[in-house]
CSV table of C-alpha atoms in Angstrom, one decimal:
chain,number,residue,atom,x,y,z
A,633,UNK,CA,19.1,67.0,121.3
A,634,UNK,CA,20.0,69.8,118.9
A,635,UNK,CA,22.6,69.7,115.9
A,636,UNK,CA,24.5,72.5,115.2
A,637,UNK,CA,26.2,73.1,111.7
A,638,UNK,CA,27.8,76.6,110.1
A,639,UNK,CA,23.8,77.6,109.1
A,640,UNK,CA,22.5,77.5,112.5
A,641,UNK,CA,21.3,74.9,115.4
A,642,UNK,CA,18.0,72.2,114.3
A,643,UNK,CA,16.4,69.8,116.5
A,644,UNK,CA,17.4,65.8,115.5
A,645,UNK,CA,16.4,63.5,116.8
A,646,UNK,CA,18.1,61.7,120.2
A,647,UNK,CA,20.8,59.1,119.1
A,648,UNK,CA,22.7,56.7,122.3
A,649,UNK,CA,25.3,56.0,120.3
A,650,UNK,CA,26.1,60.5,119.9
A,651,UNK,CA,28.1,60.0,123.5
A,652,UNK,CA,30.0,57.6,122.2
A,653,UNK,CA,30.7,59.2,119.1
A,654,UNK,CA,31.8,61.7,121.1
A,655,UNK,CA,34.1,59.9,123.2
A,656,UNK,CA,35.4,59.2,120.4
A,657,UNK,CA,36.6,62.1,118.2
A,658,UNK,CA,38.1,63.9,121.5
A,659,UNK,CA,40.4,60.8,121.4
A,660,UNK,CA,41.2,61.3,118.3
A,661,UNK,CA,41.9,64.7,119.1
A,662,UNK,CA,43.7,63.7,122.2
A,663,UNK,CA,46.6,61.1,120.9
A,664,UNK,CA,47.0,63.9,117.7
A,665,UNK,CA,47.9,66.8,120.7
A,666,UNK,CA,50.4,63.8,122.0
A,667,UNK,CA,51.9,63.7,119.0
A,668,UNK,CA,52.4,67.3,118.5
A,669,UNK,CA,53.5,67.9,122.0
A,670,UNK,CA,55.9,65.7,121.6
A,671,UNK,CA,57.0,67.2,118.7
A,672,UNK,CA,57.1,71.0,120.2
A,673,UNK,CA,59.2,69.4,122.5
A,674,UNK,CA,61.8,67.5,120.8
A,675,UNK,CA,63.0,69.9,118.5
A,676,UNK,CA,64.2,73.6,118.6
A,677,UNK,CA,61.8,76.4,119.1
A,678,UNK,CA,63.6,77.9,116.2
A,679,UNK,CA,62.4,75.2,114.3
A,680,UNK,CA,58.9,76.6,114.2
A,681,UNK,CA,59.8,80.5,114.4
A,682,UNK,CA,61.2,80.1,111.6
A,683,UNK,CA,58.8,79.0,109.8
A,684,UNK,CA,56.2,82.1,110.8
A,685,UNK,CA,59.3,84.8,109.9
A,686,UNK,CA,59.0,82.9,106.4
A,687,UNK,CA,55.5,83.4,105.7
A,688,UNK,CA,55.3,86.8,103.3
A,689,UNK,CA,52.9,88.8,101.4
A,690,UNK,CA,54.5,86.5,98.9
A,691,UNK,CA,53.4,83.4,99.6
A,692,UNK,CA,50.2,84.5,101.2
A,693,UNK,CA,49.2,85.6,97.7
A,694,UNK,CA,50.3,81.7,96.0
A,695,UNK,CA,48.9,80.2,100.0
A,696,UNK,CA,45.1,82.4,97.7
A,697,UNK,CA,45.9,80.9,94.6
A,698,UNK,CA,47.1,77.5,94.9
A,699,UNK,CA,44.1,77.1,97.0
A,700,UNK,CA,41.5,78.6,95.0
A,701,UNK,CA,42.0,75.7,91.9
A,702,UNK,CA,43.0,73.3,94.4
A,703,UNK,CA,39.3,73.6,96.2
A,704,UNK,CA,37.4,74.0,93.2
A,705,UNK,CA,39.2,70.9,92.3
A,706,UNK,CA,37.6,69.4,95.0
A,707,UNK,CA,34.2,70.8,94.7
A,708,UNK,CA,34.2,69.3,91.0
A,709,UNK,CA,35.1,66.1,92.5
A,710,UNK,CA,32.2,65.8,94.7
A,711,UNK,CA,29.8,67.4,92.2
A,712,UNK,CA,30.9,64.6,89.9
A,713,UNK,CA,29.8,62.1,92.7
A,714,UNK,CA,26.7,64.0,94.0
A,715,UNK,CA,25.0,63.9,90.4
A,716,UNK,CA,26.0,60.3,90.1
A,717,UNK,CA,24.4,59.3,93.2
A,718,UNK,CA,20.9,60.8,91.9
A,719,UNK,CA,22.0,64.5,93.5
A,720,UNK,CA,21.5,68.3,92.4
A,721,UNK,CA,24.1,70.7,93.5
A,722,UNK,CA,25.1,73.3,91.8
A,723,UNK,CA,28.8,74.4,91.5
A,724,UNK,CA,28.6,77.4,93.0
A,725,UNK,CA,27.1,75.6,96.3
A,726,UNK,CA,29.6,73.3,95.6
A,727,UNK,CA,33.0,75.4,96.0
A,728,UNK,CA,31.3,77.5,98.4
A,729,UNK,CA,30.7,74.5,101.1
A,730,UNK,CA,33.9,72.9,99.9
A,731,UNK,CA,35.6,76.0,101.2
A,732,UNK,CA,33.4,76.8,104.5
A,733,UNK,CA,34.3,72.3,105.3
A,734,UNK,CA,38.0,73.5,104.3
A,735,UNK,CA,38.5,76.1,106.7
A,736,UNK,CA,35.9,74.5,109.2
A,737,UNK,CA,38.5,71.2,108.9
A,738,UNK,CA,41.6,73.1,109.8
A,739,UNK,CA,40.1,75.8,112.7
A,740,UNK,CA,38.4,72.6,114.6
A,741,UNK,CA,40.1,69.0,116.5
A,742,UNK,CA,39.5,65.8,114.2
A,743,UNK,CA,40.5,67.5,111.3
A,744,UNK,CA,36.7,65.7,109.8
A,745,UNK,CA,33.9,68.3,111.4
A,746,UNK,CA,34.5,70.7,108.3
A,747,UNK,CA,33.0,67.0,106.9
A,748,UNK,CA,30.2,66.8,108.4
A,749,UNK,CA,28.7,69.9,108.1
A,750,UNK,CA,28.7,69.9,104.5
A,751,UNK,CA,27.2,66.6,104.5
A,752,UNK,CA,24.2,66.9,107.0
A,753,UNK,CA,24.0,70.6,105.3
A,754,UNK,CA,23.9,69.6,101.8
A,755,UNK,CA,21.3,66.7,102.7
A,756,UNK,CA,19.3,68.5,104.1
A,757,UNK,CA,19.6,71.1,100.7
A,758,UNK,CA,18.9,68.5,98.2
A,759,UNK,CA,15.8,66.7,100.5
A,760,UNK,CA,18.1,63.0,101.1
A,761,UNK,CA,20.3,63.0,104.2
A,762,UNK,CA,21.6,59.4,103.5
A,763,UNK,CA,22.1,60.2,100.4
A,764,UNK,CA,23.4,63.9,101.2
A,765,UNK,CA,25.8,61.7,104.1
A,766,UNK,CA,27.6,59.2,102.0
A,767,UNK,CA,28.3,61.5,98.8
A,768,UNK,CA,30.9,63.2,100.8
A,769,UNK,CA,31.7,59.7,101.9
A,770,UNK,CA,32.4,58.7,99.1
A,771,UNK,CA,34.1,61.7,97.2
A,772,UNK,CA,36.4,61.5,100.2
A,773,UNK,CA,37.0,58.2,99.9
A,774,UNK,CA,38.0,58.4,96.5
A,775,UNK,CA,40.8,61.1,97.1
A,776,UNK,CA,42.5,59.1,99.9
A,777,UNK,CA,42.2,55.8,97.6
A,778,UNK,CA,44.2,58.5,94.9
A,779,UNK,CA,47.0,59.9,97.9
A,780,UNK,CA,47.4,55.5,99.2
A,781,UNK,CA,48.1,54.6,95.1
A,782,UNK,CA,50.2,57.5,94.1
A,783,UNK,CA,51.9,56.6,98.0
A,784,UNK,CA,52.0,52.7,97.3
A,785,UNK,CA,53.6,54.3,93.9
A,786,UNK,CA,56.5,56.5,95.0
A,787,UNK,CA,57.4,53.6,98.0
A,788,UNK,CA,59.7,52.2,94.5
A,789,UNK,CA,61.6,55.9,94.4
A,790,UNK,CA,62.3,56.3,97.8
A,791,UNK,CA,66.1,55.2,99.2
A,792,UNK,CA,66.5,51.9,102.2
A,793,UNK,CA,66.0,54.5,104.8
A,794,UNK,CA,62.8,56.1,104.1
A,795,UNK,CA,61.4,52.6,104.3
A,796,UNK,CA,60.2,52.9,107.1
A,797,UNK,CA,57.9,55.7,107.7
A,798,UNK,CA,57.0,55.3,104.2
A,799,UNK,CA,55.6,51.9,105.0
A,800,UNK,CA,54.0,53.7,108.0
A,801,UNK,CA,52.2,56.0,106.6
A,802,UNK,CA,51.2,53.6,103.1
A,803,UNK,CA,50.6,50.9,105.7
A,804,UNK,CA,48.2,53.4,107.8
A,805,UNK,CA,46.0,54.6,104.8
A,806,UNK,CA,46.2,51.2,102.8
A,807,UNK,CA,45.3,49.9,106.1
A,808,UNK,CA,42.5,52.3,106.8
A,809,UNK,CA,40.4,51.8,103.1
A,810,UNK,CA,40.6,47.9,102.6
A,811,UNK,CA,39.1,47.7,106.2
A,812,UNK,CA,35.9,50.3,105.5
A,813,UNK,CA,36.0,47.2,102.7
A,814,UNK,CA,36.5,44.6,104.4
A,815,UNK,CA,34.2,45.5,106.8
A,816,UNK,CA,31.2,45.9,103.6
A,817,UNK,CA,31.8,42.9,102.0
A,818,UNK,CA,31.0,41.1,105.0
A,819,UNK,CA,28.5,42.9,106.1
A,820,UNK,CA,27.0,41.9,102.7
A,821,UNK,CA,28.2,38.7,103.1
A,822,UNK,CA,26.2,38.3,106.3
A,823,UNK,CA,23.3,40.6,105.7
A,824,UNK,CA,22.1,38.3,102.1
A,825,UNK,CA,19.7,35.8,103.5
A,826,UNK,CA,18.7,37.9,106.5
A,827,UNK,CA,17.1,41.2,104.8
A,828,UNK,CA,18.4,43.2,107.5
A,829,UNK,CA,17.8,47.1,108.0
A,830,UNK,CA,22.6,46.8,107.7
A,831,UNK,CA,22.0,45.0,104.5
A,832,UNK,CA,19.4,47.3,102.5
A,833,UNK,CA,21.6,50.2,104.1
A,834,UNK,CA,25.1,48.2,102.5
A,835,UNK,CA,23.5,47.6,99.4
A,836,UNK,CA,22.2,51.5,98.8
A,837,UNK,CA,25.7,52.3,99.9
A,838,UNK,CA,27.0,49.6,97.0
A,839,UNK,CA,24.5,50.8,94.5
A,840,UNK,CA,26.0,54.8,94.9
A,841,UNK,CA,29.7,53.9,95.0
A,842,UNK,CA,28.5,52.5,91.2
A,843,UNK,CA,26.7,54.6,90.1
A,844,UNK,CA,28.3,58.1,91.8
A,845,UNK,CA,32.9,56.3,91.5
A,846,UNK,CA,32.5,53.3,88.9
A,847,UNK,CA,30.3,55.0,86.6
A,848,UNK,CA,32.4,57.9,86.5
A,849,UNK,CA,35.7,57.2,87.3
A,850,UNK,CA,37.4,59.0,84.9
A,851,UNK,CA,36.4,62.3,85.7
A,852,UNK,CA,36.7,62.2,89.3
A,853,UNK,CA,39.9,59.9,89.0
A,854,UNK,CA,41.3,63.0,87.5
A,855,UNK,CA,39.5,65.7,89.3
A,856,UNK,CA,41.7,63.9,91.7
A,857,UNK,CA,45.1,63.4,90.7
A,858,UNK,CA,44.8,67.2,89.5
A,859,UNK,CA,43.6,68.4,93.0
A,860,UNK,CA,46.4,66.6,95.1
A,861,UNK,CA,48.8,67.9,92.3
A,862,UNK,CA,47.3,71.5,94.2
A,863,UNK,CA,48.5,70.0,97.1
A,864,UNK,CA,52.2,68.9,96.4
A,865,UNK,CA,52.8,72.1,95.3
A,866,UNK,CA,51.9,73.7,97.8
A,867,UNK,CA,53.9,72.0,99.9
A,868,UNK,CA,56.5,72.3,97.6
A,869,UNK,CA,56.6,76.1,98.2
A,870,UNK,CA,57.1,75.4,101.7
A,871,UNK,CA,60.2,73.8,101.2
A,872,UNK,CA,61.4,76.5,99.3
A,873,UNK,CA,60.4,79.2,101.7
A,874,UNK,CA,62.7,76.6,104.3
A,875,UNK,CA,65.1,76.3,102.5
A,876,UNK,CA,65.0,73.1,101.0
A,877,UNK,CA,66.9,73.3,97.7
A,878,UNK,CA,66.4,68.8,96.9
A,879,UNK,CA,64.9,69.4,93.4
A,880,UNK,CA,61.1,68.2,93.0
A,881,UNK,CA,60.9,65.4,92.3
A,882,UNK,CA,62.9,64.2,96.0
A,883,UNK,CA,60.3,66.4,97.3
A,884,UNK,CA,57.2,64.9,96.1
A,885,UNK,CA,57.7,61.5,97.8
A,886,UNK,CA,58.6,62.9,101.0
A,887,UNK,CA,54.9,65.5,100.4
A,888,UNK,CA,53.2,61.7,99.4
A,889,UNK,CA,53.7,61.1,102.8
A,890,UNK,CA,53.2,63.8,104.6
A,891,UNK,CA,49.7,63.4,103.0
A,892,UNK,CA,49.4,59.9,103.5
A,893,UNK,CA,49.7,61.3,107.1
A,894,UNK,CA,48.5,64.0,107.5
A,895,UNK,CA,45.1,62.4,106.4
A,896,UNK,CA,44.6,60.5,109.4
A,897,UNK,CA,42.0,60.7,111.6
A,898,UNK,CA,44.2,62.3,114.7
A,899,UNK,CA,45.3,65.3,115.0
A,900,UNK,CA,44.4,68.7,115.3
A,901,UNK,CA,42.9,70.1,112.7
A,902,UNK,CA,45.7,68.5,110.4
A,903,UNK,CA,48.6,69.1,112.8
A,904,UNK,CA,50.1,66.3,115.0
A,905,UNK,CA,51.4,62.9,113.0
A,906,UNK,CA,51.5,65.4,109.8
A,907,UNK,CA,55.1,66.7,111.5
A,908,UNK,CA,55.9,64.2,112.8
A,909,UNK,CA,56.3,61.4,109.5
A,910,UNK,CA,57.5,64.6,107.6
A,911,UNK,CA,60.6,64.3,110.1
A,912,UNK,CA,61.5,61.3,110.1
A,913,UNK,CA,60.9,61.5,106.2
A,914,UNK,CA,63.1,64.5,105.9
A,915,UNK,CA,66.1,62.9,108.5
A,916,UNK,CA,66.0,59.4,106.7
A,917,UNK,CA,65.6,61.2,103.3
A,918,UNK,CA,69.6,63.5,104.6
A,919,UNK,CA,67.4,67.0,104.7
A,920,UNK,CA,67.2,66.9,108.5
A,921,UNK,CA,64.8,66.4,110.5
A,922,UNK,CA,64.1,69.8,111.8
A,923,UNK,CA,64.1,71.0,108.1
A,924,UNK,CA,61.2,68.7,108.1
A,925,UNK,CA,59.3,70.2,110.9
A,926,UNK,CA,59.5,73.6,109.6
A,927,UNK,CA,58.7,72.8,106.2
A,928,UNK,CA,55.6,70.6,107.6
A,929,UNK,CA,55.0,74.1,109.2
A,930,UNK,CA,55.3,76.2,107.6
A,931,UNK,CA,52.8,73.8,105.0
A,932,UNK,CA,50.1,74.7,107.7
A,933,UNK,CA,50.2,77.5,107.3
A,934,UNK,CA,50.2,77.7,104.2
A,935,UNK,CA,46.9,75.8,104.4
A,936,UNK,CA,46.0,78.0,106.7
A,937,UNK,CA,45.7,80.7,105.0
A,938,UNK,CA,44.4,79.2,101.4
A,939,UNK,CA,41.3,77.8,103.8
A,940,UNK,CA,40.9,81.5,104.9
A,941,UNK,CA,37.6,82.2,101.9
A,942,UNK,CA,36.1,79.8,103.6
A,943,UNK,CA,35.8,81.8,106.8
A,944,UNK,CA,34.1,84.4,104.8
A,945,UNK,CA,31.4,82.3,103.7
A,946,UNK,CA,31.2,80.9,107.4
A,947,UNK,CA,30.9,84.8,107.6
A,948,UNK,CA,27.6,85.1,105.6
A,949,UNK,CA,25.8,81.9,106.3
A,950,UNK,CA,25.8,83.1,110.0
A,951,UNK,CA,22.1,83.0,111.9
A,952,UNK,CA,22.5,86.3,112.8
A,953,UNK,CA,23.0,87.7,109.0
A,954,UNK,CA,20.6,85.5,107.9
A,955,UNK,CA,18.0,86.7,110.3
A,956,UNK,CA,19.1,90.6,109.1
A,957,UNK,CA,18.8,89.6,105.1
A,958,UNK,CA,15.0,87.8,106.1
A,959,UNK,CA,13.7,90.1,108.0
A,960,UNK,CA,14.9,92.8,105.1
A,961,UNK,CA,13.4,90.7,103.1
A,962,UNK,CA,9.9,90.3,104.6
A,963,UNK,CA,10.2,94.5,105.2
A,964,UNK,CA,10.4,94.8,101.7
A,965,UNK,CA,8.0,92.1,100.3
A,966,UNK,CA,6.0,94.4,103.3
A,967,UNK,CA,6.3,97.5,102.3
A,968,UNK,CA,5.0,95.9,98.0
A,969,UNK,CA,2.6,95.0,99.9
A,970,UNK,CA,1.3,98.7,101.7
A,971,UNK,CA,2.2,100.6,98.0
A,972,UNK,CA,-0.3,98.7,96.1
A,973,UNK,CA,0.3,97.7,92.6
A,974,UNK,CA,3.1,99.2,90.7
A,975,UNK,CA,0.9,101.8,88.7
A,976,UNK,CA,1.6,101.8,84.8
A,977,UNK,CA,3.0,105.1,83.2
A,978,UNK,CA,1.7,106.0,79.8
A,979,UNK,CA,2.6,108.7,77.6
A,980,UNK,CA,0.2,111.4,76.7
A,981,UNK,CA,0.6,113.7,74.1
A,982,UNK,CA,0.2,117.5,75.2
A,983,UNK,CA,-2.7,119.6,73.5
A,984,UNK,CA,-2.0,122.0,71.0
A,985,UNK,CA,-2.1,124.9,71.8
A,986,UNK,CA,-4.2,127.5,70.4
A,987,UNK,CA,-2.9,129.1,66.9
A,988,UNK,CA,0.5,126.5,67.2
A,989,UNK,CA,2.1,124.3,64.1
A,990,UNK,CA,-0.2,121.7,65.7
A,991,UNK,CA,-3.9,123.4,65.3
A,992,UNK,CA,-2.8,124.8,61.9
A,993,UNK,CA,-2.0,121.8,60.1
A,994,UNK,CA,-5.2,120.1,61.6
A,995,UNK,CA,-6.9,123.0,60.5
A,996,UNK,CA,-4.7,122.8,56.4
């Protein structure tokens, strides 16, 4: 069995659970595609064509700028967690890897394959695959926890008509986080009596949570909140492009609901539940369900534009480019070995000509 990442194809261990995990990925992708197909079938074609026609040079530049700030903040959050669990992660590499992860999440199904590639790549780079994977999982869980907390707090600012889709989105995201926490607590309690492999793994994960999240929680939470503000800003730009004139404080709860729906692992590159929840939220707020779909599509397009620098990272790390770079380096080293050591050229003063001023000075 081989493992394919953005850095190439490497042999990996044979696992019996791989077909089961592959089936889960395709099932989630199919569910997201079904939701997206239902949205496309329900709303007229102009809802989507208006979104494409609204994208111009100004929005593209805005998306690239906002995406750069947001990606740097997320990369800094990941680096904080990685350093907390004892892994090395240079800041430049963290930004490049995060850009690549965002791009792969945007163009590949399920919306999490970029994070998988980032986790495996960092684990191999740092020499500890398990801890590298746990660092990425913890980083993503912190972001989702801050998003769920913001959604729960903003429910108080929503009108009564929005409690339906709002409770659904917040409940789904909070339920996912709670399920992981309960599973971990149950595993710790069940494995405490018997030193099983799962008990040791959970104990190691709990230690990483303490050192990577709780010990650095002020910086991690602050970076998560700032990154969330970047996503909200990009969504507000999409709303303005769609012609929504509602004040930003009224849009923020709707945006958080859309982001909560997008964070569910039942989508196609982020598409599907986001459009459905945005349509419900905008319709309940009196802004029009079709307008909500247009805003969601615009946000998806701008997010894809913001992730485009990750394509450059992918090209720079392609196996062919790395092979060519390696051959060039080998040829350069071979040429140096063939030429031999470089000789040092010392300055030698020219001899004085007979009868010249140099000779006269010597004679004097």
